[in-house]
Coordinates of C-alpha atoms in Angstrom, one line a residue:
X1 CA 21.6 -9.6 -42.7
X2 CA 22.1 -6.6 -40.4
X3 CA 20.7 -6.8 -36.9
X4 CA 18.7 -3.7 -35.7
X5 CA 19.9 -2.8 -32.2
X6 CA 16.5 -1.6 -31.0
X7 CA 14.5 -2.6 -28.0
X8 CA 11.9 -4.2 -30.3
X9 CA 14.4 -6.1 -32.5
X10 CA 17.3 -7.1 -30.1
X11 CA 15.9 -9.5 -27.5
X12 CA 19.0 -9.6 -25.2
X13 CA 19.1 -5.8 -24.9
X14 CA 15.3 -5.6 -24.2
X15 CA 15.4 -8.2 -21.4
X16 CA 18.9 -7.5 -19.9
X17 CA 17.6 -5.0 -17.3
X18 CA 14.7 -7.4 -16.4
X19 CA 17.2 -10.1 -15.5
X20 CA 19.4 -7.5 -13.8
X21 CA 16.5 -6.4 -11.6
X22 CA 15.4 -10.0 -10.9
X23 CA 19.0 -11.0 -9.9
X24 CA 19.4 -8.0 -7.7
X25 CA 16.2 -8.5 -5.6
X26 CA 17.0 -12.2 -5.3
X27 CA 20.2 -11.6 -3.5
X28 CA 18.0 -11.4 -0.4
X29 CA 16.5 -14.7 -1.4
X30 CA 20.0 -16.3 -1.5
X31 CA 20.4 -15.0 2.1
X32 CA 17.1 -16.5 3.1
X33 CA 18.2 -19.8 1.6
X34 CA 21.3 -19.8 3.8
X35 CA 19.0 -19.2 6.8
X36 CA 16.7 -22.1 5.7
X37 CA 19.5 -24.5 5.2
X38 CA 21.2 -23.5 8.5
X39 CA 19.3 -26.2 10.5
X40 CA 20.6 -29.2 8.6
X41 CA 24.3 -28.9 9.2
X42 CA 24.1 -27.4 12.7
X43 CA 21.2 -29.2 14.4
X44 CA 23.3 -32.3 15.0
X45 CA 25.9 -30.1 16.7
X46 CA 23.2 -28.4 18.8
X47 CA 21.9 -31.8 19.8
X48 CA 25.3 -33.1 20.8
X49 CA 27.1 -32.8 24.2
X50 CA 29.6 -30.3 22.7
X51 CA 26.9 -27.7 22.1
X52 CA 27.7 -24.2 23.3
X53 CA 24.1 -23.6 24.5
X54 CA 23.8 -22.9 28.2
X55 CA 20.4 -24.7 28.1
X56 CA 22.1 -27.9 27.1
X57 CA 21.7 -30.3 24.1
X58 CA 18.6 -29.7 22.0
X59 CA 16.0 -32.5 22.2
X60 CA 14.0 -33.9 19.3
X61 CA 11.0 -31.8 20.3
X62 CA 13.1 -28.7 20.6
X63 CA 14.7 -29.4 17.2
X64 CA 11.3 -29.7 15.6
X65 CA 10.4 -26.3 17.0
X66 CA 13.7 -24.8 15.7
X67 CA 12.7 -26.1 12.2
X68 CA 9.1 -25.0 12.4
X69 CA 9.6 -21.6 14.0
X70 CA 10.6 -20.3 10.6
X71 CA 7.0 -20.7 9.4
X72 CA 5.6 -18.9 12.4
X73 CA 7.6 -15.9 11.3
X74 CA 6.4 -16.4 7.7
X75 CA 2.8 -16.4 8.8
X76 CA 3.2 -12.9 10.3
X77 CA 5.7 -11.6 7.8
X78 CA 3.6 -12.3 4.8
X79 CA 0.7 -9.9 5.5
X80 CA 2.9 -7.4 7.3
X81 CA 5.2 -6.9 4.3
X82 CA 2.2 -7.2 2.0
X83 CA 0.8 -4.1 3.6
X84 CA 4.1 -2.3 3.4
X85 CA 4.3 -3.1 -0.3
X86 CA 0.9 -1.5 -0.8
X87 CA 1.9 1.7 1.0
X88 CA 5.6 2.1 0.4
X89 CA 6.0 0.3 -2.9
X90 CA 7.7 -3.0 -3.7
X91 CA 11.3 -1.8 -3.8
X92 CA 11.3 -0.1 -0.4
X93 CA 9.4 -2.9 1.2
X94 CA 11.9 -5.5 -0.1
X95 CA 14.8 -3.5 1.2
X96 CA 13.2 -3.7 4.7
X97 CA 13.2 -7.5 4.5
X98 CA 16.9 -7.3 5.1
X99 CA 16.3 -6.1 8.7
X100 CA 14.8 -9.4 10.1
X101 CA 17.4 -11.4 8.1
X102 CA 20.3 -9.5 9.7
X103 CA 18.6 -9.9 13.1
X104 CA 18.4 -13.7 12.5
X105 CA 22.2 -13.9 12.2
X106 CA 22.8 -11.7 15.2
X107 CA 20.6 -14.1 17.3
X108 CA 22.4 -17.1 16.0
X109 CA 25.8 -15.6 16.8
X110 CA 25.0 -14.3 20.2
X111 CA 22.3 -16.7 21.3
X112 CA 23.2 -19.0 24.3
X113 CA 19.7 -20.6 24.9
X114 CA 17.4 -22.6 22.7
X115 CA 14.8 -19.9 23.0
X116 CA 17.2 -17.4 21.3
X117 CA 17.3 -19.9 18.3
X118 CA 13.5 -20.0 18.3
X119 CA 13.5 -16.2 18.0
X120 CA 16.1 -16.3 15.3
X121 CA 14.1 -18.6 13.2
X122 CA 10.9 -16.6 13.7
X123 CA 12.8 -13.5 12.4
X124 CA 14.2 -15.4 9.4
X125 CA 10.7 -16.5 8.7
X126 CA 9.3 -13.0 8.8
X127 CA 11.9 -12.0 6.2
X128 CA 11.2 -15.1 4.1
X129 CA 7.4 -14.4 4.2
X130 CA 8.1 -10.8 3.0
X131 CA 10.3 -11.8 0.1
X132 CA 8.0 -14.6 -1.0
X133 CA 5.1 -12.2 -0.9
X134 CA 6.7 -9.3 -2.7
X135 CA 9.2 -10.8 -5.2
X136 CA 6.7 -12.7 -7.4
X137 CA 4.7 -9.5 -7.7
X138 CA 7.8 -7.4 -8.4
X139 CA 8.7 -9.9 -11.2
X140 CA 5.2 -9.7 -12.5
X141 CA 5.5 -5.9 -12.6
X142 CA 8.8 -5.7 -14.5
X143 CA 8.8 -8.8 -16.7
X144 CA 7.4 -9.1 -20.2
X145 CA 5.0 -12.0 -20.9
X146 CA 7.6 -14.2 -22.7
X147 CA 10.1 -14.1 -19.8
X148 CA 7.9 -13.9 -16.7
X149 CA 8.1 -17.7 -16.0
X150 CA 11.8 -17.8 -16.3
X151 CA 12.4 -14.7 -14.1
X152 CA 9.9 -16.0 -11.6
X153 CA 11.8 -19.3 -11.3
X154 CA 14.9 -17.3 -10.2
X155 CA 13.2 -17.0 -6.7
X156 CA 13.6 -20.7 -6.0
X157 CA 16.9 -21.0 -7.8
X158 CA 18.3 -18.3 -5.5
X159 CA 16.8 -19.9 -2.4
X160 CA 18.3 -23.3 -3.4
X161 CA 21.6 -21.6 -4.1
X162 CA 21.5 -20.2 -0.6
X163 CA 20.8 -23.7 0.9
X164 CA 23.7 -25.2 -1.0
X165 CA 26.0 -22.4 0.2
X166 CA 24.9 -23.0 3.8
X167 CA 25.5 -26.7 3.6
X168 CA 29.0 -26.1 2.2
X169 CA 29.8 -23.5 4.8
X170 CA 28.4 -25.7 7.5
X171 CA 30.7 -28.6 6.4
X172 CA 33.9 -26.5 6.6
X173 CA 33.3 -23.6 9.0
X174 CA 32.7 -23.3 12.7
X175 CA 29.1 -22.5 14.0
X176 CA 30.0 -18.9 14.9
X177 CA 31.9 -18.2 11.7
X178 CA 28.9 -18.8 9.3
X179 CA 26.9 -15.8 10.6
X180 CA 29.9 -13.5 10.0
X181 CA 30.0 -14.6 6.4
X182 CA 26.2 -14.7 5.8
X183 CA 25.6 -11.1 6.8
X184 CA 27.3 -10.0 3.6
X185 CA 24.3 -11.0 1.5
X186 CA 21.6 -8.7 2.9
X187 CA 24.2 -5.9 2.8
X188 CA 24.9 -6.6 -0.9
X189 CA 21.2 -6.7 -1.6
X190 CA 20.5 -3.3 -0.2
X191 CA 23.4 -1.8 -2.2
X192 CA 22.2 -3.5 -5.5
X193 CA 18.5 -2.6 -5.2
X194 CA 19.4 1.1 -4.5
X195 CA 20.4 1.2 -8.2
X196 CA 17.0 0.0 -9.4
X197 CA 13.8 2.1 -10.1
X198 CA 10.5 1.3 -8.4
X199 CA 8.3 -0.8 -10.6
X200 CA 6.1 1.0 -13.2
X201 CA 2.9 -0.3 -11.6
X202 CA 3.7 1.1 -8.2
X203 CA 4.7 4.4 -9.7
X204 CA 1.5 4.7 -11.6
X205 CA -0.5 3.8 -8.5
X206 CA 1.1 6.8 -6.8
X207 CA 0.3 9.0 -9.8
X208 CA 4.0 9.4 -10.9
X209 CA 3.3 8.8 -14.6
X210 CA 6.6 10.2 -15.9
X211 CA 8.7 8.2 -13.5
X212 CA 6.6 5.1 -14.3
X213 CA 7.3 5.5 -18.0
X214 CA 11.0 5.9 -17.3
X215 CA 10.9 2.8 -15.2
X216 CA 9.2 0.7 -17.9
X217 CA 11.8 2.1 -20.4
X218 CA 14.6 0.9 -18.1
X219 CA 13.1 -2.6 -17.8
X220 CA 12.5 -2.8 -21.5
X221 CA 16.1 -1.7 -22.4
X222 CA 15.0 1.6 -24.0
X223 CA 17.6 4.3 -23.4
X224 CA 15.8 7.3 -24.8
X225 CA 12.4 8.5 -26.1
X226 CA 13.5 8.1 -29.7
X227 CA 13.9 4.4 -29.2
X228 CA 10.3 3.9 -28.0
X229 CA 8.4 1.4 -30.2
X230 CA 4.7 1.1 -30.9
X231 CA 4.8 -2.1 -28.9
X232 CA 6.2 -0.2 -25.9
X233 CA 3.7 2.6 -26.1
X234 CA 0.8 0.1 -26.3
X235 CA 2.2 -1.8 -23.3
X236 CA 2.4 1.4 -21.3
X237 CA -1.1 2.5 -22.2
X238 CA -2.5 -0.9 -21.2
X239 CA -0.7 -0.6 -17.9
X240 CA -2.1 2.9 -17.3
X241 CA -5.6 1.8 -18.2
X242 CA -5.4 -1.2 -15.8
X243 CA -4.1 0.9 -12.9
X244 CA -6.8 3.5 -13.6
X245 CA -9.5 0.8 -13.7
X246 CA -8.3 -0.6 -10.4
X247 CA -8.3 2.9 -8.8
X248 CA -11.9 3.4 -10.0
X249 CA -12.9 0.1 -8.5
X250 CA -11.7 1.1 -5.0
X251 CA -14.4 3.8 -4.8
X252 CA -18.0 3.4 -3.8
X253 CA -19.8 0.2 -4.7
X254 CA -16.9 -1.1 -6.7
X255 CA -14.6 -1.5 -3.6
X256 CA -13.2 -5.0 -3.1
X257 CA -15.6 -7.1 -1.0
X258 CA -16.5 -10.7 -0.3
X259 CA -18.5 -11.1 -3.6
X260 CA -15.3 -10.6 -5.6
X261 CA -14.0 -13.8 -4.1
X262 CA -17.2 -15.7 -5.0
X263 CA -17.0 -15.2 -8.8
X264 CA -16.2 -18.4 -10.8
X265 CA -12.7 -17.2 -11.9
X266 CA -11.8 -16.1 -8.4
X267 CA -12.9 -19.4 -6.8
X268 CA -11.1 -21.4 -9.4
X269 CA -8.0 -19.3 -9.2
X270 CA -7.9 -19.5 -5.4
X271 CA -8.6 -23.3 -5.4
X272 CA -5.8 -23.9 -7.8
X273 CA -3.3 -21.5 -6.2
X274 CA -3.9 -22.7 -2.6
X275 CA -3.8 -26.4 -3.6
X276 CA -0.5 -25.9 -5.4
X277 CA 0.9 -24.0 -2.4
X278 CA -0.1 -26.9 0.0
X279 CA 1.4 -29.4 -2.4
X280 CA 4.5 -27.3 -2.6
X281 CA 5.2 -28.1 1.1
X282 CA 3.6 -31.6 1.5
X283 CA 5.7 -32.9 -1.3
X284 CA 8.3 -32.8 1.4
X285 CA 11.0 -30.8 -0.4
X286 CA 11.6 -28.2 2.4
X287 CA 11.4 -30.8 5.2
X288 CA 13.8 -33.1 3.4
X289 CA 16.3 -30.3 2.9
X290 CA 15.8 -29.0 6.5
X291 CA 16.4 -32.4 8.1
X292 CA 18.5 -33.9 5.3
X293 CA 21.4 -34.8 7.7
X294 CA 19.0 -36.6 10.0
X295 CA 17.4 -38.4 7.1
X296 CA 20.7 -39.8 5.8
X297 CA 21.7 -40.7 9.3
X298 CA 18.5 -42.8 9.6
X299 CA 18.7 -44.3 6.1
X300 CA 22.0 -46.0 6.4
X301 CA 23.7 -44.3 3.5
X302 CA 27.4 -45.0 3.1
X303 CA 28.2 -41.3 2.8
X304 CA 28.4 -38.9 5.8
X305 CA 25.2 -36.9 6.5
X306 CA 26.8 -33.6 5.6
X307 CA 28.3 -34.9 2.4
X308 CA 24.9 -36.4 1.4
X309 CA 23.2 -33.1 2.2
X310 CA 25.5 -31.1 0.0
X311 CA 24.9 -33.6 -2.9
X312 CA 21.1 -33.3 -2.5
X313 CA 21.3 -29.4 -2.3
X314 CA 23.4 -29.5 -5.5
X315 CA 20.8 -31.7 -7.2
X316 CA 18.0 -29.4 -6.0
X317 CA 19.7 -26.4 -7.5
X318 CA 20.2 -28.3 -10.8
X319 CA 16.5 -29.1 -10.9
X320 CA 15.5 -25.5 -10.5
X321 CA 17.9 -24.5 -13.2
X322 CA 16.2 -27.0 -15.5
X323 CA 12.8 -25.5 -14.6
X324 CA 14.3 -22.0 -15.3
X325 CA 15.2 -23.0 -18.9
X326 CA 12.1 -25.0 -19.7
X327 CA 9.2 -23.2 -18.0
X328 CA 8.5 -20.7 -20.8
X329 CA 9.0 -23.4 -23.5
X330 CA 7.3 -26.6 -22.2
X331 CA 4.9 -24.7 -20.1
X332 CA 3.8 -24.9 -16.4
X333 CA 1.4 -27.8 -16.5
X334 CA 3.8 -30.3 -18.3
X335 CA 6.6 -29.5 -15.8
X336 CA 4.2 -29.9 -12.9
X337 CA 3.0 -33.3 -14.1
X338 CA 6.6 -34.6 -14.7
X339 CA 7.5 -33.2 -11.2
X340 CA 4.7 -34.9 -9.3
X341 CA 5.0 -38.3 -11.0
X342 CA 8.8 -38.3 -10.5
X343 CA 8.6 -37.2 -6.9
X344 CA 6.0 -39.9 -6.1
X345 CA 8.4 -42.6 -7.5
X346 CA 11.4 -41.2 -5.6
X347 CA 9.7 -40.9 -2.3
X348 CA 8.2 -44.4 -2.6
X349 CA 11.6 -46.0 -3.5
X350 CA 13.3 -44.2 -0.5
X351 CA 10.6 -45.5 1.8
X352 CA 10.9 -49.0 0.3
X353 CA 14.7 -49.1 1.0
X354 CA 14.2 -47.9 4.6
X355 CA 11.4 -50.5 5.2
X356 CA 13.5 -53.4 3.8
X357 CA 16.5 -52.3 5.8
X358 CA 14.5 -52.2 9.0
X359 CA 13.1 -55.7 8.3
X360 CA 16.7 -57.0 8.2
X361 CA 17.2 -57.5 4.5
X362 CA 20.8 -57.5 3.3
X363 CA 21.1 -54.3 1.3
X364 CA 24.8 -53.9 1.5
X365 CA 25.1 -53.8 -2.3
X366 CA 22.5 -51.0 -2.5
X367 CA 24.0 -48.6 0.0
X368 CA 24.0 -45.8 -2.6
X369 CA 20.3 -46.1 -3.2
X370 CA 19.2 -43.6 -0.4
X371 CA 21.3 -40.8 -1.9
X372 CA 20.2 -41.8 -5.5
X373 CA 16.5 -41.9 -4.5
X374 CA 16.5 -38.7 -2.5
X375 CA 18.5 -36.9 -5.2
X376 CA 16.0 -38.1 -7.8
X377 CA 13.1 -36.9 -5.6
X378 CA 14.7 -33.5 -5.0
X379 CA 15.5 -33.1 -8.7
X380 CA 12.0 -33.9 -9.9
X381 CA 10.5 -31.7 -7.1
X382 CA 12.7 -28.8 -8.1
X383 CA 11.6 -28.7 -11.7
X384 CA 8.0 -28.2 -10.9
X385 CA 6.3 -28.6 -7.5
X386 CA 8.8 -26.4 -5.7
X387 CA 9.3 -23.3 -8.0
X388 CA 6.2 -23.1 -10.1
X389 CA 3.3 -22.5 -7.6
X390 CA 4.8 -19.0 -6.9
X391 CA 4.7 -18.2 -10.6
X392 CA 1.2 -19.8 -11.3
X393 CA -0.4 -18.1 -8.2
X394 CA -0.1 -14.7 -9.8
X395 CA -1.3 -16.0 -13.2
X396 CA -4.5 -17.8 -12.1
X397 CA -5.9 -15.0 -9.9
X398 CA -8.1 -12.3 -11.4
X399 CA -6.6 -8.8 -11.4
X400 CA -8.9 -7.5 -8.6
X401 CA -8.0 -10.1 -6.0
X402 CA -4.4 -10.8 -7.1
X403 CA -2.9 -8.7 -4.3
X404 CA -4.9 -10.2 -1.4
X405 CA -5.0 -13.6 -3.1
X406 CA -1.2 -13.7 -3.2
X407 CA -1.1 -12.9 0.6
X408 CA -3.5 -15.7 1.2
X409 CA -1.4 -18.1 -0.9
X410 CA 1.9 -17.3 0.8
X411 CA 0.3 -17.4 4.2
X412 CA -1.0 -20.9 3.2
X413 CA 2.6 -21.9 2.4
X414 CA 3.8 -20.7 5.8
X415 CA 1.0 -22.7 7.6
X416 CA 1.7 -25.8 5.5
X417 CA 5.4 -25.5 6.0
X418 CA 4.9 -25.2 9.8
X419 CA 2.8 -28.4 9.9
X420 CA 5.3 -30.4 7.8
X421 CA 8.4 -29.1 9.6
X422 CA 6.9 -29.6 13.0
X423 CA 5.6 -33.1 12.2
X424 CA 8.5 -34.4 10.1
X425 CA 10.9 -35.4 12.9
X426 CA 8.0 -36.6 15.0
X427 CA 6.7 -38.8 12.2
X428 CA 10.2 -40.3 11.6
X429 CA 10.3 -41.2 15.3
X430 CA 6.7 -42.6 15.4
X431 CA 6.1 -44.2 12.0
X432 CA 9.8 -44.4 10.9
X433 CA 11.4 -43.1 7.8
X434 CA 9.5 -45.4 5.4
X435 CA 6.1 -44.5 6.8
X436 CA 6.9 -40.8 6.4
X437 CA 8.1 -41.2 2.8
X438 CA 5.1 -43.2 1.8
X439 CA 2.7 -40.7 3.3
X440 CA 4.3 -37.9 1.3
X441 CA 4.3 -40.1 -1.8
X442 CA 0.5 -40.7 -1.5
X443 CA 0.0 -36.9 -1.3
X444 CA 1.9 -36.5 -4.5
X445 CA -0.3 -39.0 -6.2
X446 CA -3.4 -36.9 -5.3
X447 CA -1.5 -33.8 -6.6
X448 CA -0.8 -35.5 -10.0
X449 CA -4.5 -36.1 -10.6
X450 CA -5.4 -32.5 -9.5
X451 CA -2.9 -31.0 -11.9
X452 CA -4.0 -33.3 -14.7
X453 CA -7.7 -32.5 -14.5
X454 CA -7.9 -29.0 -12.8
X455 CA -4.8 -26.9 -13.4
X456 CA -4.8 -24.9 -16.7
X457 CA -1.8 -24.0 -18.7
X458 CA -0.9 -20.3 -18.0
X459 CA 2.1 -19.9 -20.2
X460 CA 1.9 -16.6 -22.1
X461 CA -1.0 -15.2 -20.1
X462 CA -1.0 -11.4 -20.1
X463 CA -1.5 -10.2 -16.5
X464 CA -2.6 -6.8 -17.5
X465 CA -5.4 -7.8 -19.9
X466 CA -5.9 -11.3 -18.2
X467 CA -5.8 -12.9 -21.6
X468 CA -3.4 -15.4 -23.2
X469 CA -0.9 -14.2 -25.7
X470 CA -0.7 -17.8 -27.0
X471 CA -3.2 -20.4 -28.0
X472 CA -5.2 -21.3 -24.9
X473 CA -4.9 -24.6 -23.2
X474 CA -7.9 -26.9 -23.9
X475 CA -7.1 -29.4 -21.1

């Protein structure tokens, strides 16, 4: 049987440019992952007597501020780049994210005082807040319904890839060599995104209808007007109607106000989105990765801290790849439940090993358990809790409040991340590793019940019409 090579009949051709666009914009996310992972391999060096800092070795308190300063930048970067996206468009705003990321590496390279590192992490956080704010909406703009979850998962895959790259570089390269390598990523990102059109939604918002149609044709793999299918025309008309309806609602009494956030769909969407964003951080994934070398040093693993960190980062990347392949098949809710249950068990077992070891039990035959437990935890976190809230946030919010709701959601992530990154090393010092792991495990138990009884399945939901393209979830 002959295959028709049209956008409507040949799936690979119709989605290739969507994947191309998603990969291009996520080059900056890989760079951010390198910045996120930078603390783990280099904090022990900064805390040692061989540190190059004129201010001397970094204390535990200063180390916690180095970790948490990332989130201060994210708190300010999220609304700032959100406003830029509304005025300049998503593509141009994303390109500006490269500026604070480049500034981060310059501060790391030239910094001679711990306060320079605080500034560096704030700048990295600003860029991270910007990309976390804009990329999910960019993906929502260019992706078709069937592939939106998969393309959305590339955000966390890219970030985890960056973390792994940093751990490997940190294990083999000198402190001042890593920034010289890492600046290549934002440069590549700017070059790659110059070749992409602005999203159809942004072009329609600025009344550039012809360019918007060409943009949608690009992202649907349609090379000429003669290839346009009825399905493409229907999609473009739906998009135009949605943009026009939004424009009408910005005038007079239909302008966005507090009442729009008090409707039942808005309250439910915000509750689900914000809870998942908080769970995203209080599951401990980012804190574990950020302080992984310290954790393994405390746990008594028979591997070196840096070797253990690389293994965990590799496992985390594998987990997000599993999520990438399953999210549009199994669905969001199933993966979230598997993720929270598995993370609970992994954190509990890690805490149990630490507790028994502290009590003087002979665990010499179980020295590999810390790396196994933490790897299992990171794997299960990475298939659901870590990547999916960013996808679900855009899917559970009504159209009218999606833009502001996304800003609120990503700001919540920044605040939650600040709290956990600031408290994590302090908790380990005060209630020990086992107490910290058990606290995170208890939070994941609460998250499991919330997901089971409150979170709906959003697979196949049409973001333009706000309706499901598949049979609705009855849970």
